[in-house]
Tab-separated table of C-alpha atoms in Angstrom:
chain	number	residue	atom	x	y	z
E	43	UNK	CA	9.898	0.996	19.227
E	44	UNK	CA	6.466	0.908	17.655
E	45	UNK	CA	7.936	-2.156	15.392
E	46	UNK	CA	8.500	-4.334	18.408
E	47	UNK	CA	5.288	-3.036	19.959
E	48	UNK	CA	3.367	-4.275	17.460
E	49	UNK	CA	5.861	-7.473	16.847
E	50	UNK	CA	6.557	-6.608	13.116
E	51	UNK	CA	10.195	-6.084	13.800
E	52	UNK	CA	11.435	-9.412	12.465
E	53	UNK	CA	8.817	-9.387	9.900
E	54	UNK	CA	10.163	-5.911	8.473
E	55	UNK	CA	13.821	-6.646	8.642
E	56	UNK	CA	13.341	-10.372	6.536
E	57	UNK	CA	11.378	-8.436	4.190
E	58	UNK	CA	14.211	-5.426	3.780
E	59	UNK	CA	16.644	-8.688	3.109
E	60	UNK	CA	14.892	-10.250	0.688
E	61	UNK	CA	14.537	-6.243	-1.417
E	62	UNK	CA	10.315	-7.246	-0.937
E	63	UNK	CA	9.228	-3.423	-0.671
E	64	UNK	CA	5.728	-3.951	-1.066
E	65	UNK	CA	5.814	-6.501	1.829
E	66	UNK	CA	7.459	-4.032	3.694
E	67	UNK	CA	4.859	-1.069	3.321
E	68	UNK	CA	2.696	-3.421	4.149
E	69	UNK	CA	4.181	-4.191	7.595
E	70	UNK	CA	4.866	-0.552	8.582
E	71	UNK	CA	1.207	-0.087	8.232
E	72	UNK	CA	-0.081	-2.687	9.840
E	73	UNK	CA	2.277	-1.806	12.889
E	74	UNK	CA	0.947	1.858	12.929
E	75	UNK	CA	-2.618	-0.330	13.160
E	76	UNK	CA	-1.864	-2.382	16.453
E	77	UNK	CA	0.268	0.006	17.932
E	78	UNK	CA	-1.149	0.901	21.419
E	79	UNK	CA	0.866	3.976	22.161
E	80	UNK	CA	0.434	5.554	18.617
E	81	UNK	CA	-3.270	4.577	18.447
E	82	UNK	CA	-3.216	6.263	22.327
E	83	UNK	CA	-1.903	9.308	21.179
E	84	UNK	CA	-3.880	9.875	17.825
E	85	UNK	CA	-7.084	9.104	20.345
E	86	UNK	CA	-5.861	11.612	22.699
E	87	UNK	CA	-5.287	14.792	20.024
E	88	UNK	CA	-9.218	13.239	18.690
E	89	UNK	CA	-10.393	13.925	22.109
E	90	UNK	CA	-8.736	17.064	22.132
E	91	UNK	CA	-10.739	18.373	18.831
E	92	UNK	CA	-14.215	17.166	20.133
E	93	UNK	CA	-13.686	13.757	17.869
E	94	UNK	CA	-14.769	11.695	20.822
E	95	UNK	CA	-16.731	8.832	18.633
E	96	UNK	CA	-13.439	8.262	16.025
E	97	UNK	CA	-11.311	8.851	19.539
E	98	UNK	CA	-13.453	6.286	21.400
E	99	UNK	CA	-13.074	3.784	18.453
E	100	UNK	CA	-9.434	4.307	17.823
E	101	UNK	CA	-9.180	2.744	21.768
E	102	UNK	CA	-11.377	-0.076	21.473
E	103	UNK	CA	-8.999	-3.204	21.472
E	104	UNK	CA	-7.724	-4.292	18.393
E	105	UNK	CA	-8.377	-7.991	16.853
E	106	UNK	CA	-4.728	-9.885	16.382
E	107	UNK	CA	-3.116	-8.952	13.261
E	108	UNK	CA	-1.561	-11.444	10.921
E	109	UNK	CA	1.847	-11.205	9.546
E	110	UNK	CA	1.908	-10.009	6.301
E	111	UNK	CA	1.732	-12.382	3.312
E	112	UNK	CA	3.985	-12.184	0.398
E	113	UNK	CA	1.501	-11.174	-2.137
E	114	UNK	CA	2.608	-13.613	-4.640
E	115	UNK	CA	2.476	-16.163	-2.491
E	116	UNK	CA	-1.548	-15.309	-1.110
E	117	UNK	CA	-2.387	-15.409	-4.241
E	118	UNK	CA	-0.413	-17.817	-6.434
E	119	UNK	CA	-3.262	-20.757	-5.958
E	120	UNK	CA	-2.775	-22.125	-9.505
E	121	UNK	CA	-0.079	-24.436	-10.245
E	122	UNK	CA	0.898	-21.845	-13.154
E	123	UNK	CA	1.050	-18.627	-10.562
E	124	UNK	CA	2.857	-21.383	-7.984
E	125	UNK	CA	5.408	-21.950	-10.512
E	126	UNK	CA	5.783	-18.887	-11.548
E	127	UNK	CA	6.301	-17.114	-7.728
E	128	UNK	CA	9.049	-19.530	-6.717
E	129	UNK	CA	10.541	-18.994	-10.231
E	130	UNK	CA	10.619	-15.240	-9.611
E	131	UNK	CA	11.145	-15.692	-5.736
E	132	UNK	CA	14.290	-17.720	-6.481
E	133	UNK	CA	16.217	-15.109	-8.989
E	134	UNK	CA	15.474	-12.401	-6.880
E	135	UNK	CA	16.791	-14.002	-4.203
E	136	UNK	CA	20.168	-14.884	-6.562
E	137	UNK	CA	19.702	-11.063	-7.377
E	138	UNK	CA	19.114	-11.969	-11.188
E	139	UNK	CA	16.616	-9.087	-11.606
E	140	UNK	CA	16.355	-9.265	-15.294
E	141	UNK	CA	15.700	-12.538	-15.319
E	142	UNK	CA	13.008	-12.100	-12.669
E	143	UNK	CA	11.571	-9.525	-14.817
E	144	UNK	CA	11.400	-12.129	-18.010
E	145	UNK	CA	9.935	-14.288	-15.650
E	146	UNK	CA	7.114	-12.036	-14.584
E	147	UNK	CA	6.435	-10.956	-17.589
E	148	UNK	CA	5.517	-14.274	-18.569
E	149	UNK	CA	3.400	-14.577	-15.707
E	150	UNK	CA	1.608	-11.732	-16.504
E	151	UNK	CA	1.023	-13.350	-20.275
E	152	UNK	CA	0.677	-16.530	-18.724
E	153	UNK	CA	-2.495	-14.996	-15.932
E	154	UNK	CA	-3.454	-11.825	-17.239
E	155	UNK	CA	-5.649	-11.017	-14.722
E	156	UNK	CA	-3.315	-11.446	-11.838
E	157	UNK	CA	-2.643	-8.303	-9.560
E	158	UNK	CA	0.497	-9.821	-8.124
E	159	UNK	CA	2.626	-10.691	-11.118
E	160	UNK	CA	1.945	-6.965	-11.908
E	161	UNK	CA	3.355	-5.730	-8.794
E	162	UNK	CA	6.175	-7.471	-8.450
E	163	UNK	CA	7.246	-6.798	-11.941
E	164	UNK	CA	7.298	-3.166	-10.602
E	165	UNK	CA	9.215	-3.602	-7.825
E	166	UNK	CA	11.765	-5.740	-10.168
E	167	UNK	CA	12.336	-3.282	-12.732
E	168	UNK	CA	12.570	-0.221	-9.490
E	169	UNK	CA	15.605	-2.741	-8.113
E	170	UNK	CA	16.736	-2.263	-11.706
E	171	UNK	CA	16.656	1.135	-11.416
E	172	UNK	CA	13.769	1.793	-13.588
E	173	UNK	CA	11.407	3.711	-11.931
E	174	UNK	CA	9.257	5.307	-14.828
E	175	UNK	CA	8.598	1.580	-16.538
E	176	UNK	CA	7.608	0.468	-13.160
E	177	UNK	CA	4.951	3.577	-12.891
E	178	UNK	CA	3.772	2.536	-16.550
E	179	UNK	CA	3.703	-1.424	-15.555
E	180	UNK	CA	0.997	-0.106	-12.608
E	181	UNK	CA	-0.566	2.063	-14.727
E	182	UNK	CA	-1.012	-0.730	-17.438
E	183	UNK	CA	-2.611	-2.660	-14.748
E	184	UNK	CA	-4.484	-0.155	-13.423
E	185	UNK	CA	-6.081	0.697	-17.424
E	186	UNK	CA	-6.510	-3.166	-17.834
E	187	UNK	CA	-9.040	-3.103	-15.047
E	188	UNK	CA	-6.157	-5.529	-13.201
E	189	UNK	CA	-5.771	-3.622	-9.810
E	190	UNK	CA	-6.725	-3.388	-5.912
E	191	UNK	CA	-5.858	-0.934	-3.099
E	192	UNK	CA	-2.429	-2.221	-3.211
E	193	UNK	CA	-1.258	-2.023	-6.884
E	194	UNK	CA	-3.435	1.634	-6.320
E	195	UNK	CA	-0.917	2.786	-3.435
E	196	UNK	CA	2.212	1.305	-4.807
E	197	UNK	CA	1.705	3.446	-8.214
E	198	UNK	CA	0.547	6.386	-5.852
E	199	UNK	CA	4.213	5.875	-3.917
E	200	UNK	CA	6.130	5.761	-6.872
E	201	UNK	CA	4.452	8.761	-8.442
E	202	UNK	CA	5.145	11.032	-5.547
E	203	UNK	CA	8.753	9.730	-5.596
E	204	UNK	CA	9.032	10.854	-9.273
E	205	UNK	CA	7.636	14.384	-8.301
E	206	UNK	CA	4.248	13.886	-10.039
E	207	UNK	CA	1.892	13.741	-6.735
E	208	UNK	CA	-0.883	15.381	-8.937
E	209	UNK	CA	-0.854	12.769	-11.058
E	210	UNK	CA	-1.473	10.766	-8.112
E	211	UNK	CA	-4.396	12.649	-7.397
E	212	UNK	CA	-5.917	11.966	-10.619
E	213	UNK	CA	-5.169	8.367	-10.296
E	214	UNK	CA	-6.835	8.133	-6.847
E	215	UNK	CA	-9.978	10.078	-8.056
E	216	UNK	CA	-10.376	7.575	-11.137
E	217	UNK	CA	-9.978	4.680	-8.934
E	218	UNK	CA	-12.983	6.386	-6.287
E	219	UNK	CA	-15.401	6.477	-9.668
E	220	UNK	CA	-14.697	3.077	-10.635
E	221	UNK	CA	-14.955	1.755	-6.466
E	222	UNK	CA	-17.650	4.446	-4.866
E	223	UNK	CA	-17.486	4.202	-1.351
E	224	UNK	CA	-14.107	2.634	-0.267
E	225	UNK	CA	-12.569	3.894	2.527
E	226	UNK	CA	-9.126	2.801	1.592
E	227	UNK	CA	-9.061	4.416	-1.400
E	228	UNK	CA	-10.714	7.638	-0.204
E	229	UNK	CA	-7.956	7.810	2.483
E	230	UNK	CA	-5.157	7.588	-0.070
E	231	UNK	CA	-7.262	10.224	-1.768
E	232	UNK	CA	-6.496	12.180	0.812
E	233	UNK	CA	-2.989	11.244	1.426
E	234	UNK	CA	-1.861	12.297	-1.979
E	235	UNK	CA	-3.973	16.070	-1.840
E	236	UNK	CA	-1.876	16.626	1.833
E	237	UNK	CA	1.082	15.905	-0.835
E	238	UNK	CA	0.618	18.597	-2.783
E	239	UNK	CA	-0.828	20.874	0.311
E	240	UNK	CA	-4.543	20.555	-0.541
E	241	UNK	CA	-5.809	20.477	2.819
E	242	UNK	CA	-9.521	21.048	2.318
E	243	UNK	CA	-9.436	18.312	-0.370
E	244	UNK	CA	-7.566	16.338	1.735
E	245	UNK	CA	-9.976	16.263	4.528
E	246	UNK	CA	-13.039	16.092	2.926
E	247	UNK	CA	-11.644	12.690	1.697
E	248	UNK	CA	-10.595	11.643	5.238
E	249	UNK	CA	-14.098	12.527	6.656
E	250	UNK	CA	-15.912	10.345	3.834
E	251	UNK	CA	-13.439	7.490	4.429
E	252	UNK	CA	-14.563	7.692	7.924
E	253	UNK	CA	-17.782	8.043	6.830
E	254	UNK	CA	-17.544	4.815	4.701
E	255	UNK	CA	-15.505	2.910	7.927
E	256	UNK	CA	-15.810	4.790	11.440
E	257	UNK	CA	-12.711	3.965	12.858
E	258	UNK	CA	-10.477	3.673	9.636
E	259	UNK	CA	-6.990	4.119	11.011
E	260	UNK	CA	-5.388	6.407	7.862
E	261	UNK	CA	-8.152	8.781	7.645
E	262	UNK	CA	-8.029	9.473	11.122
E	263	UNK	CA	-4.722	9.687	11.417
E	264	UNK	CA	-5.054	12.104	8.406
E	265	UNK	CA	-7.113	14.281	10.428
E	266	UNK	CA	-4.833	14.424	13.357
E	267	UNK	CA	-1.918	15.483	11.122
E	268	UNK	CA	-4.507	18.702	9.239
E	269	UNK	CA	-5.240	20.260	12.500
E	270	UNK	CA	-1.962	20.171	14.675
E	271	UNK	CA	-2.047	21.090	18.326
């Protein structure tokens, strides 16, 4: 229901076909975003806690949201990175992951500074059933100074899958030092210390998030889920 609300329905289900699982994280949380009735009901458990400013913003109207972009594609504007995502774009689609793989990888020597290359070579090598190389692709990107808030919650995602959420923790603190003051990374600061139960932690990093952004939809949704009615 909250998929069709927001009209990401088709967008999610063309993503799930095509095995795109950053594309389709990306969707789910843009359709928590624009949905009215969850946005309502976060608003209304605000109001409930004396949060009426963050309550009050969470039901202003929301700007139209794009449909997500396939990373690769957003950000493939050299004729290299343009060859190289419909080179990659094409085996997956023939499900010829390792070949994909050899194809991002040389991407990735080809435009070393490129997030995307980096991304989707994890997400290749977790189709391949690879999980920990696709943690140590991220984390490669993430020591090469090669990263944003989405390679940052990707490795986050895959860490807690492999049962090493503290890690996480540590990764999310390291990225806060090296980008003071961004409320998306603060949030999945907080995110990752609910995790591993460390509610205090957890919303301290939610409150400065909001701090950073009044009205930033994770860390008040964050909130909402620490103090239960």
């Amino acid at each position: 229901a909250l998929l069709t609300e927001a009209g990401q329905l088709e967008p999610l289900l063309l993503a799930a076909l095509e095995g795109n699982e950053s594309r389709s994280v990306s969707i789910l949380r843009e359709a928590r975003r624009a949905s009215p009735s969850l946005r309502a009901a976060i608003a209304t458990a605000l109001d409930a806690r004396g949060h009426q400013r963050w309550a009050a913003a969470l039901r202003r109207p929301t700007a139209a949201i794009p449909p997500p972009v396939e990373p690769s594609a957003a950000a493939a504007d050299t004729e290299a990175g343009r060859r190289f995502a419909f080179r990659a774009r094409t085996l997956r689609l023939q499900r010829r992951f390792e070949a994909e793989a050899a194809a991002l990888r040389n991407w990735i020597a080809a435009e070393p500074e490129a997030v995307d290359p980096r991304l989707a070579l994890a997400r290749c090598q977790q189709r391949l059933g690879q999980a920990e190389a696709a943690v140590t692709t991220l984390f490669d990107a993430m020591r090469a100074g090669v990263w944003n808030t989405q390679l940052l919650a990707s490795l986050m995602r895959r860490l807690r899958i492999l049962d090493r959420s503290a890690e996480a923790v540590t990764v999310a603190e390291a990225a806060i030092a090296a980008m003071p003051g961004n409320a998306e990374t603060l949030a999945l600061l907080g995110e990752a210390c609910l995790w591993l139960g460390r509610e205090p932690q957890a919303e301290a990093a939610f409150r400065q998030a909001l701090q950073e952004q009044p009205g930033h939809f994770e860390a008040q949704l964050g909130l909402a889920l620490l103090d239960p009615p």
